[in-house]
JSON list of C-alpha atoms in Angstrom, two decimals:
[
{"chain": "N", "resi": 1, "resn": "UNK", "atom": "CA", "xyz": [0.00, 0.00, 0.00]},
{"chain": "N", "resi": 2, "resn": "UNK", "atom": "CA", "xyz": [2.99, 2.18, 1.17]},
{"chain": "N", "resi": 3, "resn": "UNK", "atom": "CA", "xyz": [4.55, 1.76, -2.64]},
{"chain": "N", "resi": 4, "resn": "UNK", "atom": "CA", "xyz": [0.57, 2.65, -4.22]},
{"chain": "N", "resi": 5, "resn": "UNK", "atom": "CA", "xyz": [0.89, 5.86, -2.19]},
{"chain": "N", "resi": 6, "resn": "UNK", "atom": "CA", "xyz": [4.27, 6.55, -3.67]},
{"chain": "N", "resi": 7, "resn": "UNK", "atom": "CA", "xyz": [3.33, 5.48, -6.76]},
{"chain": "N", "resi": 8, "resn": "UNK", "atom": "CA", "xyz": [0.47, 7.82, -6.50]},
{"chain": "N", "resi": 9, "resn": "UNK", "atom": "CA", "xyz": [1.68, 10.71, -5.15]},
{"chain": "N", "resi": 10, "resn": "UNK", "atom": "CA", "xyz": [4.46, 10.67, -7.97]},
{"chain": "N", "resi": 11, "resn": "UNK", "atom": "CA", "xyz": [1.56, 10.05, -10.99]},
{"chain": "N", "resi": 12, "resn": "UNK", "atom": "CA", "xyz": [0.28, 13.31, -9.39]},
{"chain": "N", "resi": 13, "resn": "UNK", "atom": "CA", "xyz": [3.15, 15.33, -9.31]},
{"chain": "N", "resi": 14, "resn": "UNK", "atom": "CA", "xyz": [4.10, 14.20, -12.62]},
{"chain": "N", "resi": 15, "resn": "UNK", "atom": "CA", "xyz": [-0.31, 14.96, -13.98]},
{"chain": "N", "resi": 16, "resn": "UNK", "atom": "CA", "xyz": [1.19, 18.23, -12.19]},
{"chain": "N", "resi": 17, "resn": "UNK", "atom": "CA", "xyz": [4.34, 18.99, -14.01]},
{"chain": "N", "resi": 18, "resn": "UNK", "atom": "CA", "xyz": [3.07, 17.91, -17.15]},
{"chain": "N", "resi": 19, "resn": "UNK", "atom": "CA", "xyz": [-0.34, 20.10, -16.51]},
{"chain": "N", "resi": 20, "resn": "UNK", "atom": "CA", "xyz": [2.42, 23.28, -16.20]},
{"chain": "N", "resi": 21, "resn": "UNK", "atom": "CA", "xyz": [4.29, 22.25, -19.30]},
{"chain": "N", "resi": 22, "resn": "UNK", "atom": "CA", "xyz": [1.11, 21.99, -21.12]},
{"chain": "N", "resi": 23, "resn": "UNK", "atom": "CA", "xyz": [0.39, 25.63, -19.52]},
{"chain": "N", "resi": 24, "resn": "UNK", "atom": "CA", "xyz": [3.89, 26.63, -20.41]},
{"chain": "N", "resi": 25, "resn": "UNK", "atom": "CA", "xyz": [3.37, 25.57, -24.14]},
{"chain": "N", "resi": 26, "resn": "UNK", "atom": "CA", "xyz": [-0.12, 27.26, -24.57]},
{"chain": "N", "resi": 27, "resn": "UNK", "atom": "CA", "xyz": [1.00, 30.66, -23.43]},
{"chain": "N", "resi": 28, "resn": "UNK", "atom": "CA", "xyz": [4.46, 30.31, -25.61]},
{"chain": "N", "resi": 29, "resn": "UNK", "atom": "CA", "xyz": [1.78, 29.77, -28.70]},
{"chain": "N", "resi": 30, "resn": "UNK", "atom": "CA", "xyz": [-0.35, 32.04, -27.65]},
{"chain": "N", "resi": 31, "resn": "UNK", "atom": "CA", "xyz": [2.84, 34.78, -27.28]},
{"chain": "N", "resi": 32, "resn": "UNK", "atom": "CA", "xyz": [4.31, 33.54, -31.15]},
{"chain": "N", "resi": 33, "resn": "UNK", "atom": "CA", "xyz": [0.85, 33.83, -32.69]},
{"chain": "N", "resi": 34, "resn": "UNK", "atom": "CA", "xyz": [0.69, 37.12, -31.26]},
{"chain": "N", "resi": 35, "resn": "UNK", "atom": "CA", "xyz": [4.05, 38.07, -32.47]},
{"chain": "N", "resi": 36, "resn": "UNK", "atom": "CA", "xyz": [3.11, 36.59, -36.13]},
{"chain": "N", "resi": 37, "resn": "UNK", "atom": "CA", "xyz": [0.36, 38.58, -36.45]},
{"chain": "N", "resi": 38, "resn": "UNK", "atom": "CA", "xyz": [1.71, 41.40, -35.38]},
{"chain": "N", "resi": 39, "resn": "UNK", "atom": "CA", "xyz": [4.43, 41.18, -38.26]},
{"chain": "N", "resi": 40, "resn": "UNK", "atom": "CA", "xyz": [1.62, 40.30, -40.79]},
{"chain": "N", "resi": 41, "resn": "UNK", "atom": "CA", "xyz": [0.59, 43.81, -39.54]},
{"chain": "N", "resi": 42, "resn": "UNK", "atom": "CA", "xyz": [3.81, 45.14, -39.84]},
{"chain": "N", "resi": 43, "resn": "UNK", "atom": "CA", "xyz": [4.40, 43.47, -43.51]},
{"chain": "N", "resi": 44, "resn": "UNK", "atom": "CA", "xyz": [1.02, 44.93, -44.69]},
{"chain": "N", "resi": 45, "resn": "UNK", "atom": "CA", "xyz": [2.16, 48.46, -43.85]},
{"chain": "N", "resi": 46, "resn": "UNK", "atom": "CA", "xyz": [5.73, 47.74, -45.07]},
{"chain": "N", "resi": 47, "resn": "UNK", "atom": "CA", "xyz": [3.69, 46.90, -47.93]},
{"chain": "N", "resi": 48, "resn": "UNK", "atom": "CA", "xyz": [1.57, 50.20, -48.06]},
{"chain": "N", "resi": 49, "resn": "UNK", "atom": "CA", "xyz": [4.52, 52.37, -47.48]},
{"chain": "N", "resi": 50, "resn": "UNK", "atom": "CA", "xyz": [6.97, 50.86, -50.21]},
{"chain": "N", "resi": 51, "resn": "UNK", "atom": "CA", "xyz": [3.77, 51.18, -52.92]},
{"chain": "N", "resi": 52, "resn": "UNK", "atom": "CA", "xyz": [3.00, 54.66, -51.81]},
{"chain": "N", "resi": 53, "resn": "UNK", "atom": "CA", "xyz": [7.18, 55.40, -52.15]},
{"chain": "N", "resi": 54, "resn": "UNK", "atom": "CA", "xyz": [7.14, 53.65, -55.93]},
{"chain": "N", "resi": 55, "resn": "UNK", "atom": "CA", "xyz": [4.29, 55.88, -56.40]},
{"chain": "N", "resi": 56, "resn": "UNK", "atom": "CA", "xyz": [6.29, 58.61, -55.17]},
{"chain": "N", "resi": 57, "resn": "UNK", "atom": "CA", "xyz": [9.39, 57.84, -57.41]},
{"chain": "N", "resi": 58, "resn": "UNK", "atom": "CA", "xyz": [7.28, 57.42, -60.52]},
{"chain": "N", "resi": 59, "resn": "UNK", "atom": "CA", "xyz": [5.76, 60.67, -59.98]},
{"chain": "N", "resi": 60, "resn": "UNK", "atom": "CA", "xyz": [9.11, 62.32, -59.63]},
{"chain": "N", "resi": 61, "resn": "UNK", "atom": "CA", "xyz": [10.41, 60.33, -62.59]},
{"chain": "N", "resi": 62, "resn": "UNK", "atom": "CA", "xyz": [7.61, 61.74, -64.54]},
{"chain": "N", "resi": 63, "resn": "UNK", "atom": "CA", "xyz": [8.23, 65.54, -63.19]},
{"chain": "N", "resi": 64, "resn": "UNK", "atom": "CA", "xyz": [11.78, 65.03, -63.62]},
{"chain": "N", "resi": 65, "resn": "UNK", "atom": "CA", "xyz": [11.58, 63.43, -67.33]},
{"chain": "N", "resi": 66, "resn": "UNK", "atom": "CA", "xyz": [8.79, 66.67, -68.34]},
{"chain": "N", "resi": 67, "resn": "UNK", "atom": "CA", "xyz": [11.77, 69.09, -66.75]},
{"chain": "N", "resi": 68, "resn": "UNK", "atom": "CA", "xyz": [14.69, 67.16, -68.73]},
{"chain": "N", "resi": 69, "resn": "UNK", "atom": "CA", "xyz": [12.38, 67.77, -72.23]},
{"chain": "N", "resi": 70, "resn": "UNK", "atom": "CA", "xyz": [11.33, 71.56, -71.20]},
{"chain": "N", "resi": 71, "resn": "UNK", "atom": "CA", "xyz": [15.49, 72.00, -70.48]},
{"chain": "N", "resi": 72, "resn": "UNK", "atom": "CA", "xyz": [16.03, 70.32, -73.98]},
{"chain": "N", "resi": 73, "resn": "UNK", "atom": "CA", "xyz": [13.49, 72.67, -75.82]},
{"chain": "N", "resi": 74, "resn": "UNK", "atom": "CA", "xyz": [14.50, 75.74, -74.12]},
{"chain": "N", "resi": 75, "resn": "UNK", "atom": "CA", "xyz": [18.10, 74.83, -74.89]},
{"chain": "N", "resi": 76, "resn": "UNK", "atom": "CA", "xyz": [16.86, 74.76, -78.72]},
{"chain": "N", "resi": 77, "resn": "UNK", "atom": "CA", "xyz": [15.43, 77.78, -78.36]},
{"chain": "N", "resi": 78, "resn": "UNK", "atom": "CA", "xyz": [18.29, 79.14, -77.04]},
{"chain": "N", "resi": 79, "resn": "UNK", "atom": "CA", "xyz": [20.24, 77.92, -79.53]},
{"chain": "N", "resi": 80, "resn": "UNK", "atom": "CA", "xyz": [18.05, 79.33, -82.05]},
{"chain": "N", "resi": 81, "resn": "UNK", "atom": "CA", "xyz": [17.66, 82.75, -80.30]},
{"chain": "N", "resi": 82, "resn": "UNK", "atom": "CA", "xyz": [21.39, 83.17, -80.31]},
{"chain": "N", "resi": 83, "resn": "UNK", "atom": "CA", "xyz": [21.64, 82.33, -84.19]},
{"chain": "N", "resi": 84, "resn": "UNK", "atom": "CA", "xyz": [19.03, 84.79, -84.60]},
{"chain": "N", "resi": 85, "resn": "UNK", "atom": "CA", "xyz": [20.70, 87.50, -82.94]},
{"chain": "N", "resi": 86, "resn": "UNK", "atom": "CA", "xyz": [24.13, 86.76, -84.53]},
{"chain": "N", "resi": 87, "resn": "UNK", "atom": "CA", "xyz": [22.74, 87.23, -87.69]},
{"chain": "N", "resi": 88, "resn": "UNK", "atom": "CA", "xyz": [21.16, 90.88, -86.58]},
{"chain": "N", "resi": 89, "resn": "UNK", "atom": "CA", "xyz": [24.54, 91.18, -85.51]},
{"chain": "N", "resi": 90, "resn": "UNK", "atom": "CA", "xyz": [26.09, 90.78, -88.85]},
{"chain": "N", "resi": 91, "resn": "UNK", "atom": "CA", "xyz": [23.38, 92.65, -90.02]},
{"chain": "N", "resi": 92, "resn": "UNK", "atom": "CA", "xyz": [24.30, 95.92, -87.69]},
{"chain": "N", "resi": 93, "resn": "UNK", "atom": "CA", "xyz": [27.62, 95.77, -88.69]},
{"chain": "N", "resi": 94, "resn": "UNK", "atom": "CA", "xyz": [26.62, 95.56, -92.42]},
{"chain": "N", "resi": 95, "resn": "UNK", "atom": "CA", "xyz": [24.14, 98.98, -92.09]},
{"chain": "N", "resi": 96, "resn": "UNK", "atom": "CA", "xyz": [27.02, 100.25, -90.06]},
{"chain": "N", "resi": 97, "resn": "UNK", "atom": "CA", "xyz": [29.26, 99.81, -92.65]},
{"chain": "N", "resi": 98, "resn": "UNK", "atom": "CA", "xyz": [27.01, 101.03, -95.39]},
{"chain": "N", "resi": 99, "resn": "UNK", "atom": "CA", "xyz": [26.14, 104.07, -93.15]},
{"chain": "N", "resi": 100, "resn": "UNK", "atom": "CA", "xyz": [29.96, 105.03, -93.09]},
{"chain": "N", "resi": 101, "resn": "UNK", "atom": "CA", "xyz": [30.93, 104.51, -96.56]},
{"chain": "N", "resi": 102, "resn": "UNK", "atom": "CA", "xyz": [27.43, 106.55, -97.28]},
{"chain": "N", "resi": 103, "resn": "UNK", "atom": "CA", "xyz": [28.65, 109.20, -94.86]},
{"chain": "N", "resi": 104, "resn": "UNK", "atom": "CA", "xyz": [32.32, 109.28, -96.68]},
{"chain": "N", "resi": 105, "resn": "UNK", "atom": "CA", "xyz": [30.65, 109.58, -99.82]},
{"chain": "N", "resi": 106, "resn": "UNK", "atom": "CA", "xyz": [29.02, 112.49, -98.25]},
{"chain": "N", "resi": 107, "resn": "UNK", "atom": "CA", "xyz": [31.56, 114.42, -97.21]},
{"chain": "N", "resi": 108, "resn": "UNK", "atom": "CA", "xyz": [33.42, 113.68, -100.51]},
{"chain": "N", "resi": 109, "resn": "UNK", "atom": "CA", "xyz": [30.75, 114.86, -102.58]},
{"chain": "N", "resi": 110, "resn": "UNK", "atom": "CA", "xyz": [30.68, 118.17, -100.03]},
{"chain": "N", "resi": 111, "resn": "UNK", "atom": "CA", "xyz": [34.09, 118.84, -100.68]},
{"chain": "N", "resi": 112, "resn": "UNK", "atom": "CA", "xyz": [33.79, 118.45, -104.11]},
{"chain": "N", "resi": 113, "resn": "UNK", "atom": "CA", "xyz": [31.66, 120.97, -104.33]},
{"chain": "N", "resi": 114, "resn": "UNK", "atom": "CA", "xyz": [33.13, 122.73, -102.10]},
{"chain": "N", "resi": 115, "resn": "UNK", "atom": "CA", "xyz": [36.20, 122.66, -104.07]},
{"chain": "N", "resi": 116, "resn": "UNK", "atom": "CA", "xyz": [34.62, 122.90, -107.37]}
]
């Protein structure tokens, strides 16, 4: 009877420790779902935020790719501008020249007839 007792008393400590691991295990897969869903969580709003920063980039991409092809036309129309007023240049110095040699011309034919 003395070893049913011990016998017993051990099956219950053992129900016992067994009871506590069982305990043990619930709350650790209670505290790893918890942590799994919270990085779900934390995955969907990775998520968000790297689609509303690839929306971000392709808007700048766009702004940036409309600035590049304003730069390139106002470069040709600098380009063009500064052709434009090289040749008004060239004209200038052609009326320039023709208003000199008309002024010479002047004051040749004045002293010719001054003279004459």
């Amino acid at each position: 009877m003395r070893e049913q007792k011990k016998l017993v008393a051990q099956s219950s400590k053992a129900d016992k420790e067994h009871q506590q691991a069982i305990e043990g295990l619930k709350a650790a897969l209670e505290s790893a779902r918890t942590a799994y869903e919270q990085m779900e969580a934390d995955l969907k709003e990775s998520d968000s935020n790297l689609l509303n920063m690839t929306k971000q980039l392709d808007n700048a991409n766009a702004a940036q790719k409309v600035a590049a092809e304003a730069l390139e036309a106002a470069n040709i129309e600098k380009k063009r501008l500064l052709e434009e007023a090289k040749s008004r240049e060239e004209e200038v110095l052609s009326l320039r020249k023709e208003l000199a040699d008309a002024g010479k011309a002047k004051q040749e034919a004045e002293e010719g007839e001054e003279g004459g």
